[in-house]
Amino acid sequence: MSDRTFALRSPGRNRLRVQGSLAQQLAVRILRGDLAQGHLFPGEIEYSAQLGISRSALREAFRILAAKGLVDSRPKAGTRVNPRREWSLLDPDLLAWQFEAEPTLQFLRDLFELRMVVEPSAAAFAALRRSDAQVAEMGEALDVMAQHSLAGEVGRAADQRFHTVMLEATGNEAIIALSSTIMAAIAWTTIFKQRKRALPRDPIPDHRALHEAIARGDAAGAGDAMRELLRLALIDTEISMSED
């Protein structure tokens, strides 16, 4: 694919959207492997002319990618794609772009393994530390999920609310700091599983079992319920991948 294909179609769009669009497009190409690790981009003047954008817009797009570990820009040396080990793979934007680039099954399994390390313990803490208001809020979110399903934005937003409140109920600032990454992983895997057909099963009962354990203060039960929720979600994801 020629870099020229990234010339922007709407020169009048605002500067932030131009930079974000270019950063996203380049990130997807890097994550997909079209721009290999070690790839050296053309010089700033040449490349901005190829893309039909200003040098400042290109510079800002590279700044965004550098902040996420995808590229390294140095005076005279130019801008080069970093080794994968330097990429901020848990950055919410990078997760979104990874799903746009079509994640590998191994990447998805790695993501679920990370969730399996964090979320069962978080659920157990939540069962011991949650407030009545948090239990009620999770229940309300669960009712919205059941009414709208996870096929649409309303249901998925309720799912995000359910899991966010659960993490907040841990009272652990370090765990809560992971919420943006966990929420991005939940959102994009849910959408990804449905890209070709409806979800293979109803995940609401799994969430309801988790909510009930947290509501009764059952730490062990909450941890077990979260592990089962994640186990089944991974199976759904693997089924989706096998249909490609």
PDB file of C-alpha atoms in Angstrom:
ATOM      1  CA  MET A   1       0.000   0.000   0.000  1.00  0.00           C
ATOM      2  CA  SER A   2       1.453   3.382  -0.966  1.00  0.00           C
ATOM      3  CA  ASP A   3       1.816   6.018   1.727  1.00  0.00           C
ATOM      4  CA  ARG A   4       0.064   8.352  -0.710  1.00  0.00           C
ATOM      5  CA  THR A   5      -3.220   6.578   0.051  1.00  0.00           C
ATOM      6  CA  PHE A   6      -3.245   8.461   3.345  1.00  0.00           C
ATOM      7  CA  ALA A   7      -3.736  11.871   1.723  1.00  0.00           C
ATOM      8  CA  LEU A   8      -6.610  13.510   3.553  1.00  0.00           C
ATOM      9  CA  ARG A   9      -9.836  13.930   1.636  1.00  0.00           C
ATOM     10  CA  SER A  10     -11.136  16.901   3.620  1.00  0.00           C
ATOM     11  CA  PRO A  11      -8.416  19.588   3.931  1.00  0.00           C
ATOM     12  CA  GLY A  12     -10.844  21.834   5.790  1.00  0.00           C
ATOM     13  CA  ARG A  13     -11.415  19.501   8.766  1.00  0.00           C
ATOM     14  CA  ASN A  14     -10.052  20.739  12.066  1.00  0.00           C
ATOM     15  CA  ARG A  15      -6.408  20.260  12.954  1.00  0.00           C
ATOM     16  CA  LEU A  16      -6.955  17.826  15.824  1.00  0.00           C
ATOM     17  CA  ARG A  17      -9.056  15.476  13.686  1.00  0.00           C
ATOM     18  CA  VAL A  18      -6.457  15.565  10.901  1.00  0.00           C
ATOM     19  CA  GLN A  19      -3.671  14.626  13.284  1.00  0.00           C
ATOM     20  CA  GLY A  20      -5.756  11.979  15.030  1.00  0.00           C
ATOM     21  CA  SER A  21      -6.806  10.441  11.738  1.00  0.00           C
ATOM     22  CA  LEU A  22      -3.251  10.266  10.441  1.00  0.00           C
ATOM     23  CA  ALA A  23      -1.899   8.901  13.729  1.00  0.00           C
ATOM     24  CA  GLN A  24      -4.620   6.244  13.730  1.00  0.00           C
ATOM     25  CA  GLN A  25      -3.979   5.215  10.129  1.00  0.00           C
ATOM     26  CA  LEU A  26      -0.248   4.962  10.628  1.00  0.00           C
ATOM     27  CA  ALA A  27      -0.717   3.094  13.915  1.00  0.00           C
ATOM     28  CA  VAL A  28      -2.982   0.528  12.258  1.00  0.00           C
ATOM     29  CA  ARG A  29      -0.385  -0.055   9.532  1.00  0.00           C
ATOM     30  CA  ILE A  30       2.321  -0.532  12.153  1.00  0.00           C
ATOM     31  CA  LEU A  31       0.210  -2.883  14.260  1.00  0.00           C
ATOM     32  CA  ARG A  32      -0.778  -4.872  11.185  1.00  0.00           C
ATOM     33  CA  GLY A  33       2.856  -5.184  10.125  1.00  0.00           C
ATOM     34  CA  ASP A  34       2.579  -3.161   6.921  1.00  0.00           C
ATOM     35  CA  LEU A  35       5.194  -0.831   8.375  1.00  0.00           C
ATOM     36  CA  ALA A  36       7.666  -3.234   9.910  1.00  0.00           C
ATOM     37  CA  GLN A  37       9.660  -2.747  13.085  1.00  0.00           C
ATOM     38  CA  GLY A  38      12.674  -0.652  12.124  1.00  0.00           C
ATOM     39  CA  HIS A  39      10.882   0.982   9.171  1.00  0.00           C
ATOM     40  CA  LEU A  40      12.326   4.449   8.491  1.00  0.00           C
ATOM     41  CA  PHE A  41       9.811   7.035   7.332  1.00  0.00           C
ATOM     42  CA  PRO A  42      10.724   9.536   4.611  1.00  0.00           C
ATOM     43  CA  GLY A  43      11.947  12.954   5.706  1.00  0.00           C
ATOM     44  CA  GLU A  44       9.398  15.379   7.093  1.00  0.00           C
ATOM     45  CA  ILE A  45       9.255  17.646   4.037  1.00  0.00           C
ATOM     46  CA  GLU A  46       8.987  14.766   1.578  1.00  0.00           C
ATOM     47  CA  TYR A  47       6.485  12.762   3.613  1.00  0.00           C
ATOM     48  CA  SER A  48       4.154  15.661   4.380  1.00  0.00           C
ATOM     49  CA  ALA A  49       4.123  16.485   0.666  1.00  0.00           C
ATOM     50  CA  GLN A  50       3.273  12.854  -0.150  1.00  0.00           C
ATOM     51  CA  LEU A  51       0.376  12.907   2.284  1.00  0.00           C
ATOM     52  CA  GLY A  52      -0.864  16.330   1.284  1.00  0.00           C
ATOM     53  CA  ILE A  53      -0.752  17.733   4.822  1.00  0.00           C
ATOM     54  CA  SER A  54       1.241  20.351   6.679  1.00  0.00           C
ATOM     55  CA  ARG A  55       4.530  19.538   8.314  1.00  0.00           C
ATOM     56  CA  SER A  56       3.087  20.551  11.687  1.00  0.00           C
ATOM     57  CA  ALA A  57       0.224  18.048  11.287  1.00  0.00           C
ATOM     58  CA  LEU A  58       2.682  15.270  10.412  1.00  0.00           C
ATOM     59  CA  ARG A  59       4.913  16.241  13.308  1.00  0.00           C
ATOM     60  CA  GLU A  60       1.975  16.093  15.728  1.00  0.00           C
ATOM     61  CA  ALA A  61       0.874  12.685  14.397  1.00  0.00           C
ATOM     62  CA  PHE A  62       4.383  11.351  14.975  1.00  0.00           C
ATOM     63  CA  ARG A  63       4.320  12.902  18.458  1.00  0.00           C
ATOM     64  CA  ILE A  64       1.132  10.946  19.251  1.00  0.00           C
ATOM     65  CA  LEU A  65       2.681   7.702  18.001  1.00  0.00           C
ATOM     66  CA  ALA A  66       5.924   8.355  19.890  1.00  0.00           C
ATOM     67  CA  ALA A  67       3.985   8.911  23.126  1.00  0.00           C
ATOM     68  CA  LYS A  68       2.498   5.434  22.674  1.00  0.00           C
ATOM     69  CA  GLY A  69       5.892   3.872  21.986  1.00  0.00           C
ATOM     70  CA  LEU A  70       5.239   3.044  18.331  1.00  0.00           C
ATOM     71  CA  VAL A  71       7.911   5.269  16.816  1.00  0.00           C
ATOM     72  CA  ASP A  72      11.073   7.057  17.797  1.00  0.00           C
ATOM     73  CA  SER A  73      11.794  10.471  16.274  1.00  0.00           C
ATOM     74  CA  ARG A  74      15.265  11.968  16.502  1.00  0.00           C
ATOM     75  CA  PRO A  75      16.888  14.974  14.838  1.00  0.00           C
ATOM     76  CA  LYS A  76      18.875  13.983  11.742  1.00  0.00           C
ATOM     77  CA  ALA A  77      18.151  10.270  12.380  1.00  0.00           C
ATOM     78  CA  GLY A  78      14.494  10.616  11.338  1.00  0.00           C
ATOM     79  CA  THR A  79      11.435   8.717  12.531  1.00  0.00           C
ATOM     80  CA  ARG A  80      11.597   4.943  12.805  1.00  0.00           C
ATOM     81  CA  VAL A  81       9.136   2.237  13.943  1.00  0.00           C
ATOM     82  CA  ASN A  82      10.142   0.924  17.358  1.00  0.00           C
ATOM     83  CA  PRO A  83      10.498  -2.758  18.294  1.00  0.00           C
ATOM     84  CA  ARG A  84       7.207  -4.234  19.507  1.00  0.00           C
ATOM     85  CA  ARG A  85       8.526  -4.601  23.052  1.00  0.00           C
ATOM     86  CA  GLU A  86       8.500  -0.787  23.334  1.00  0.00           C
ATOM     87  CA  TRP A  87       4.864  -0.357  22.260  1.00  0.00           C
ATOM     88  CA  SER A  88       2.358   0.679  24.941  1.00  0.00           C
ATOM     89  CA  LEU A  89       0.049  -2.189  24.082  1.00  0.00           C
ATOM     90  CA  LEU A  90      -2.328  -1.498  26.976  1.00  0.00           C
ATOM     91  CA  ASP A  91      -2.919   2.119  25.986  1.00  0.00           C
ATOM     92  CA  PRO A  92      -6.689   2.410  25.294  1.00  0.00           C
ATOM     93  CA  ASP A  93      -6.108   4.026  21.884  1.00  0.00           C
ATOM     94  CA  LEU A  94      -3.601   1.352  20.954  1.00  0.00           C
ATOM     95  CA  LEU A  95      -6.062  -1.363  21.960  1.00  0.00           C
ATOM     96  CA  ALA A  96      -8.712   0.194  19.713  1.00  0.00           C
ATOM     97  CA  TRP A  97      -6.262   0.426  16.831  1.00  0.00           C
ATOM     98  CA  GLN A  98      -5.112  -3.155  17.441  1.00  0.00           C
ATOM     99  CA  PHE A  99      -8.668  -4.385  16.934  1.00  0.00           C
ATOM    100  CA  GLU A 100      -8.968  -2.307  13.766  1.00  0.00           C
ATOM    101  CA  ALA A 101      -5.779  -3.982  12.557  1.00  0.00           C
ATOM    102  CA  GLU A 102      -7.286  -7.436  13.337  1.00  0.00           C
ATOM    103  CA  PRO A 103      -5.636  -8.827  16.484  1.00  0.00           C
ATOM    104  CA  THR A 104      -4.048 -12.251  16.495  1.00  0.00           C
ATOM    105  CA  LEU A 105      -5.550 -15.011  18.601  1.00  0.00           C
ATOM    106  CA  GLN A 106      -2.410 -14.966  20.741  1.00  0.00           C
ATOM    107  CA  PHE A 107      -2.843 -11.261  21.453  1.00  0.00           C
ATOM    108  CA  LEU A 108      -6.447 -11.854  22.509  1.00  0.00           C
ATOM    109  CA  ARG A 109      -5.422 -14.732  24.761  1.00  0.00           C
ATOM    110  CA  ASP A 110      -2.722 -12.530  26.308  1.00  0.00           C
ATOM    111  CA  LEU A 111      -5.345  -9.861  26.961  1.00  0.00           C
ATOM    112  CA  PHE A 112      -7.650 -12.346  28.664  1.00  0.00           C
ATOM    113  CA  GLU A 113      -4.764 -13.728  30.712  1.00  0.00           C
ATOM    114  CA  LEU A 114      -4.075 -10.217  31.982  1.00  0.00           C
ATOM    115  CA  ARG A 115      -7.741  -9.751  32.845  1.00  0.00           C
ATOM    116  CA  MET A 116      -7.715 -13.131  34.599  1.00  0.00           C
ATOM    117  CA  VAL A 117      -4.813 -11.967  36.765  1.00  0.00           C
ATOM    118  CA  VAL A 118      -6.492  -8.698  37.783  1.00  0.00           C
ATOM    119  CA  GLU A 119     -10.276  -8.992  37.716  1.00  0.00           C
ATOM    120  CA  PRO A 120     -11.032 -12.029  39.911  1.00  0.00           C
ATOM    121  CA  SER A 121      -9.034 -10.457  42.736  1.00  0.00           C
ATOM    122  CA  ALA A 122     -10.739  -7.122  42.068  1.00  0.00           C
ATOM    123  CA  ALA A 123     -14.131  -8.844  42.293  1.00  0.00           C
ATOM    124  CA  ALA A 124     -13.165 -10.402  45.620  1.00  0.00           C
ATOM    125  CA  PHE A 125     -12.061  -7.034  47.009  1.00  0.00           C
ATOM    126  CA  ALA A 126     -15.275  -5.449  45.727  1.00  0.00           C
ATOM    127  CA  ALA A 127     -17.361  -8.057  47.570  1.00  0.00           C
ATOM    128  CA  LEU A 128     -15.680  -7.099  50.826  1.00  0.00           C
ATOM    129  CA  ARG A 129     -15.578  -3.321  50.370  1.00  0.00           C
ATOM    130  CA  ARG A 130     -18.544  -2.316  48.198  1.00  0.00           C
ATOM    131  CA  SER A 131     -21.185   0.095  49.391  1.00  0.00           C
ATOM    132  CA  ASP A 132     -24.904  -0.486  49.100  1.00  0.00           C
ATOM    133  CA  ALA A 133     -25.028   2.326  46.537  1.00  0.00           C
ATOM    134  CA  GLN A 134     -22.427   0.556  44.388  1.00  0.00           C
ATOM    135  CA  VAL A 135     -24.332  -2.728  44.565  1.00  0.00           C
ATOM    136  CA  ALA A 136     -27.475  -0.879  43.496  1.00  0.00           C
ATOM    137  CA  GLU A 137     -25.682   0.874  40.636  1.00  0.00           C
ATOM    138  CA  MET A 138     -24.276  -2.404  39.355  1.00  0.00           C
ATOM    139  CA  GLY A 139     -27.776  -3.891  39.543  1.00  0.00           C
ATOM    140  CA  GLU A 140     -29.214  -1.001  37.542  1.00  0.00           C
ATOM    141  CA  ALA A 141     -26.527  -1.420  34.904  1.00  0.00           C
ATOM    142  CA  LEU A 142     -27.271  -5.139  34.772  1.00  0.00           C
ATOM    143  CA  ASP A 143     -30.967  -4.442  34.189  1.00  0.00           C
ATOM    144  CA  VAL A 144     -30.101  -2.164  31.248  1.00  0.00           C
ATOM    145  CA  MET A 145     -27.786  -4.824  29.822  1.00  0.00           C
ATOM    146  CA  ALA A 146     -30.553  -7.416  30.071  1.00  0.00           C
ATOM    147  CA  GLN A 147     -33.045  -5.097  28.409  1.00  0.00           C
ATOM    148  CA  HIS A 148     -30.853  -3.937  25.525  1.00  0.00           C
ATOM    149  CA  SER A 149     -28.285  -6.794  25.202  1.00  0.00           C
ATOM    150  CA  LEU A 150     -24.665  -6.183  24.302  1.00  0.00           C
ATOM    151  CA  ALA A 151     -25.450  -5.919  20.598  1.00  0.00           C
ATOM    152  CA  GLY A 152     -26.027  -2.167  20.798  1.00  0.00           C
ATOM    153  CA  GLU A 153     -24.343   0.878  22.274  1.00  0.00           C
ATOM    154  CA  VAL A 154     -26.813   1.249  25.165  1.00  0.00           C
ATOM    155  CA  GLY A 155     -26.189  -2.270  26.415  1.00  0.00           C
ATOM    156  CA  ARG A 156     -22.438  -2.008  25.961  1.00  0.00           C
ATOM    157  CA  ALA A 157     -22.368   1.313  27.832  1.00  0.00           C
ATOM    158  CA  ALA A 158     -24.208  -0.381  30.699  1.00  0.00           C
ATOM    159  CA  ASP A 159     -21.640  -3.190  30.636  1.00  0.00           C
ATOM    160  CA  GLN A 160     -18.873  -0.592  30.962  1.00  0.00           C
ATOM    161  CA  ARG A 161     -20.715   0.988  33.883  1.00  0.00           C
ATOM    162  CA  PHE A 162     -21.129  -2.402  35.586  1.00  0.00           C
ATOM    163  CA  HIS A 163     -17.425  -3.219  35.401  1.00  0.00           C
ATOM    164  CA  THR A 164     -16.292   0.321  36.224  1.00  0.00           C
ATOM    165  CA  VAL A 165     -18.339   0.394  39.422  1.00  0.00           C
ATOM    166  CA  MET A 166     -17.002  -3.033  40.369  1.00  0.00           C
ATOM    167  CA  LEU A 167     -13.420  -1.787  40.033  1.00  0.00           C
ATOM    168  CA  GLU A 168     -14.242   1.376  41.979  1.00  0.00           C
ATOM    169  CA  ALA A 169     -15.759  -0.783  44.725  1.00  0.00           C
ATOM    170  CA  THR A 170     -12.326  -2.315  45.366  1.00  0.00           C
ATOM    171  CA  GLY A 171     -11.247   0.963  46.972  1.00  0.00           C
ATOM    172  CA  ASN A 172      -7.788   0.239  45.557  1.00  0.00           C
ATOM    173  CA  GLU A 173      -6.342   3.194  43.636  1.00  0.00           C
ATOM    174  CA  ALA A 174      -3.826   1.040  41.772  1.00  0.00           C
ATOM    175  CA  ILE A 175      -6.562  -1.281  40.495  1.00  0.00           C
ATOM    176  CA  ILE A 176      -8.830   1.653  39.645  1.00  0.00           C
ATOM    177  CA  ALA A 177      -5.964   3.146  37.612  1.00  0.00           C
ATOM    178  CA  LEU A 178      -6.169   0.087  35.351  1.00  0.00           C
ATOM    179  CA  SER A 179      -9.847   0.712  34.610  1.00  0.00           C
ATOM    180  CA  SER A 180      -9.328   2.582  31.319  1.00  0.00           C
ATOM    181  CA  THR A 181      -7.319  -0.330  29.937  1.00  0.00           C
ATOM    182  CA  ILE A 182      -9.754  -2.950  31.220  1.00  0.00           C
ATOM    183  CA  MET A 183     -12.762  -1.007  29.916  1.00  0.00           C
ATOM    184  CA  ALA A 184     -11.142  -0.686  26.488  1.00  0.00           C
ATOM    185  CA  ALA A 185     -10.404  -4.423  26.441  1.00  0.00           C
ATOM    186  CA  ILE A 186     -14.005  -5.237  27.391  1.00  0.00           C
ATOM    187  CA  ALA A 187     -15.471  -2.831  24.841  1.00  0.00           C
ATOM    188  CA  TRP A 188     -13.391  -3.921  21.884  1.00  0.00           C
ATOM    189  CA  THR A 189     -13.557  -7.666  22.524  1.00  0.00           C
ATOM    190  CA  THR A 190     -17.359  -7.383  22.843  1.00  0.00           C
ATOM    191  CA  ILE A 191     -17.613  -5.548  19.524  1.00  0.00           C
ATOM    192  CA  PHE A 192     -15.065  -7.852  17.889  1.00  0.00           C
ATOM    193  CA  LYS A 193     -17.000 -10.986  18.834  1.00  0.00           C
ATOM    194  CA  GLN A 194     -20.066  -9.615  17.077  1.00  0.00           C
ATOM    195  CA  ARG A 195     -18.449  -8.352  13.895  1.00  0.00           C
ATOM    196  CA  LYS A 196     -19.869 -11.193  11.801  1.00  0.00           C
ATOM    197  CA  ARG A 197     -22.790 -12.529  13.792  1.00  0.00           C
ATOM    198  CA  ALA A 198     -24.621 -12.197  17.094  1.00  0.00           C
ATOM    199  CA  LEU A 199     -22.972 -13.295  20.327  1.00  0.00           C
ATOM    200  CA  PRO A 200     -22.995 -17.108  20.547  1.00  0.00           C
ATOM    201  CA  ARG A 201     -24.624 -17.028  24.005  1.00  0.00           C
ATOM    202  CA  ASP A 202     -26.201 -14.663  26.491  1.00  0.00           C
ATOM    203  CA  PRO A 203     -23.524 -13.297  28.888  1.00  0.00           C
ATOM    204  CA  ILE A 204     -26.039 -11.693  31.272  1.00  0.00           C
ATOM    205  CA  PRO A 205     -26.329 -14.752  33.595  1.00  0.00           C
ATOM    206  CA  ASP A 206     -22.544 -14.664  34.127  1.00  0.00           C
ATOM    207  CA  HIS A 207     -22.739 -10.993  35.119  1.00  0.00           C
ATOM    208  CA  ARG A 208     -25.725 -11.655  37.332  1.00  0.00           C
ATOM    209  CA  ALA A 209     -23.865 -14.395  39.232  1.00  0.00           C
ATOM    210  CA  LEU A 210     -20.984 -11.971  39.781  1.00  0.00           C
ATOM    211  CA  HIS A 211     -23.331  -9.239  40.996  1.00  0.00           C
ATOM    212  CA  GLU A 212     -25.091 -11.577  43.425  1.00  0.00           C
ATOM    213  CA  ALA A 213     -21.784 -12.722  44.952  1.00  0.00           C
ATOM    214  CA  ILE A 214     -20.621  -9.127  45.408  1.00  0.00           C
ATOM    215  CA  ALA A 215     -24.006  -8.140  46.863  1.00  0.00           C
ATOM    216  CA  ARG A 216     -23.836 -10.838  49.548  1.00  0.00           C
ATOM    217  CA  GLY A 217     -20.216 -10.045  50.391  1.00  0.00           C
ATOM    218  CA  ASP A 218     -18.923 -13.409  49.171  1.00  0.00           C
ATOM    219  CA  ALA A 219     -15.305 -12.720  48.173  1.00  0.00           C
ATOM    220  CA  ALA A 220     -14.494 -16.283  47.101  1.00  0.00           C
ATOM    221  CA  GLY A 221     -17.740 -16.573  45.176  1.00  0.00           C
ATOM    222  CA  ALA A 222     -17.145 -13.236  43.434  1.00  0.00           C
ATOM    223  CA  GLY A 223     -13.656 -14.284  42.375  1.00  0.00           C
ATOM    224  CA  ASP A 224     -14.954 -17.597  41.052  1.00  0.00           C
ATOM    225  CA  ALA A 225     -17.822 -15.874  39.212  1.00  0.00           C
ATOM    226  CA  MET A 226     -15.421 -13.466  37.518  1.00  0.00           C
ATOM    227  CA  ARG A 227     -13.089 -16.281  36.498  1.00  0.00           C
ATOM    228  CA  GLU A 228     -16.021 -18.133  34.932  1.00  0.00           C
ATOM    229  CA  LEU A 229     -17.210 -14.975  33.178  1.00  0.00           C
ATOM    230  CA  LEU A 230     -13.761 -14.478  31.664  1.00  0.00           C
ATOM    231  CA  ARG A 231     -13.355 -18.146  30.747  1.00  0.00           C
ATOM    232  CA  LEU A 232     -16.612 -18.147  28.802  1.00  0.00           C
ATOM    233  CA  ALA A 233     -15.859 -14.774  27.190  1.00  0.00           C
ATOM    234  CA  LEU A 234     -12.548 -16.127  25.909  1.00  0.00           C
ATOM    235  CA  ILE A 235     -14.294 -19.191  24.459  1.00  0.00           C
ATOM    236  CA  ASP A 236     -16.735 -16.879  22.657  1.00  0.00           C
ATOM    237  CA  THR A 237     -13.814 -14.892  21.283  1.00  0.00           C
ATOM    238  CA  GLU A 238     -11.985 -17.999  20.096  1.00  0.00           C
ATOM    239  CA  ILE A 239     -15.178 -19.196  18.355  1.00  0.00           C
ATOM    240  CA  SER A 240     -15.400 -15.825  16.609  1.00  0.00           C
ATOM    241  CA  MET A 241     -11.775 -16.057  15.486  1.00  0.00           C
ATOM    242  CA  SER A 242     -12.259 -19.583  14.155  1.00  0.00           C
ATOM    243  CA  GLU A 243     -14.989 -18.306  11.820  1.00  0.00           C
ATOM    244  CA  ASP A 244     -12.623 -15.992   9.938  1.00  0.00           C
TER     245      ASP A 244
END
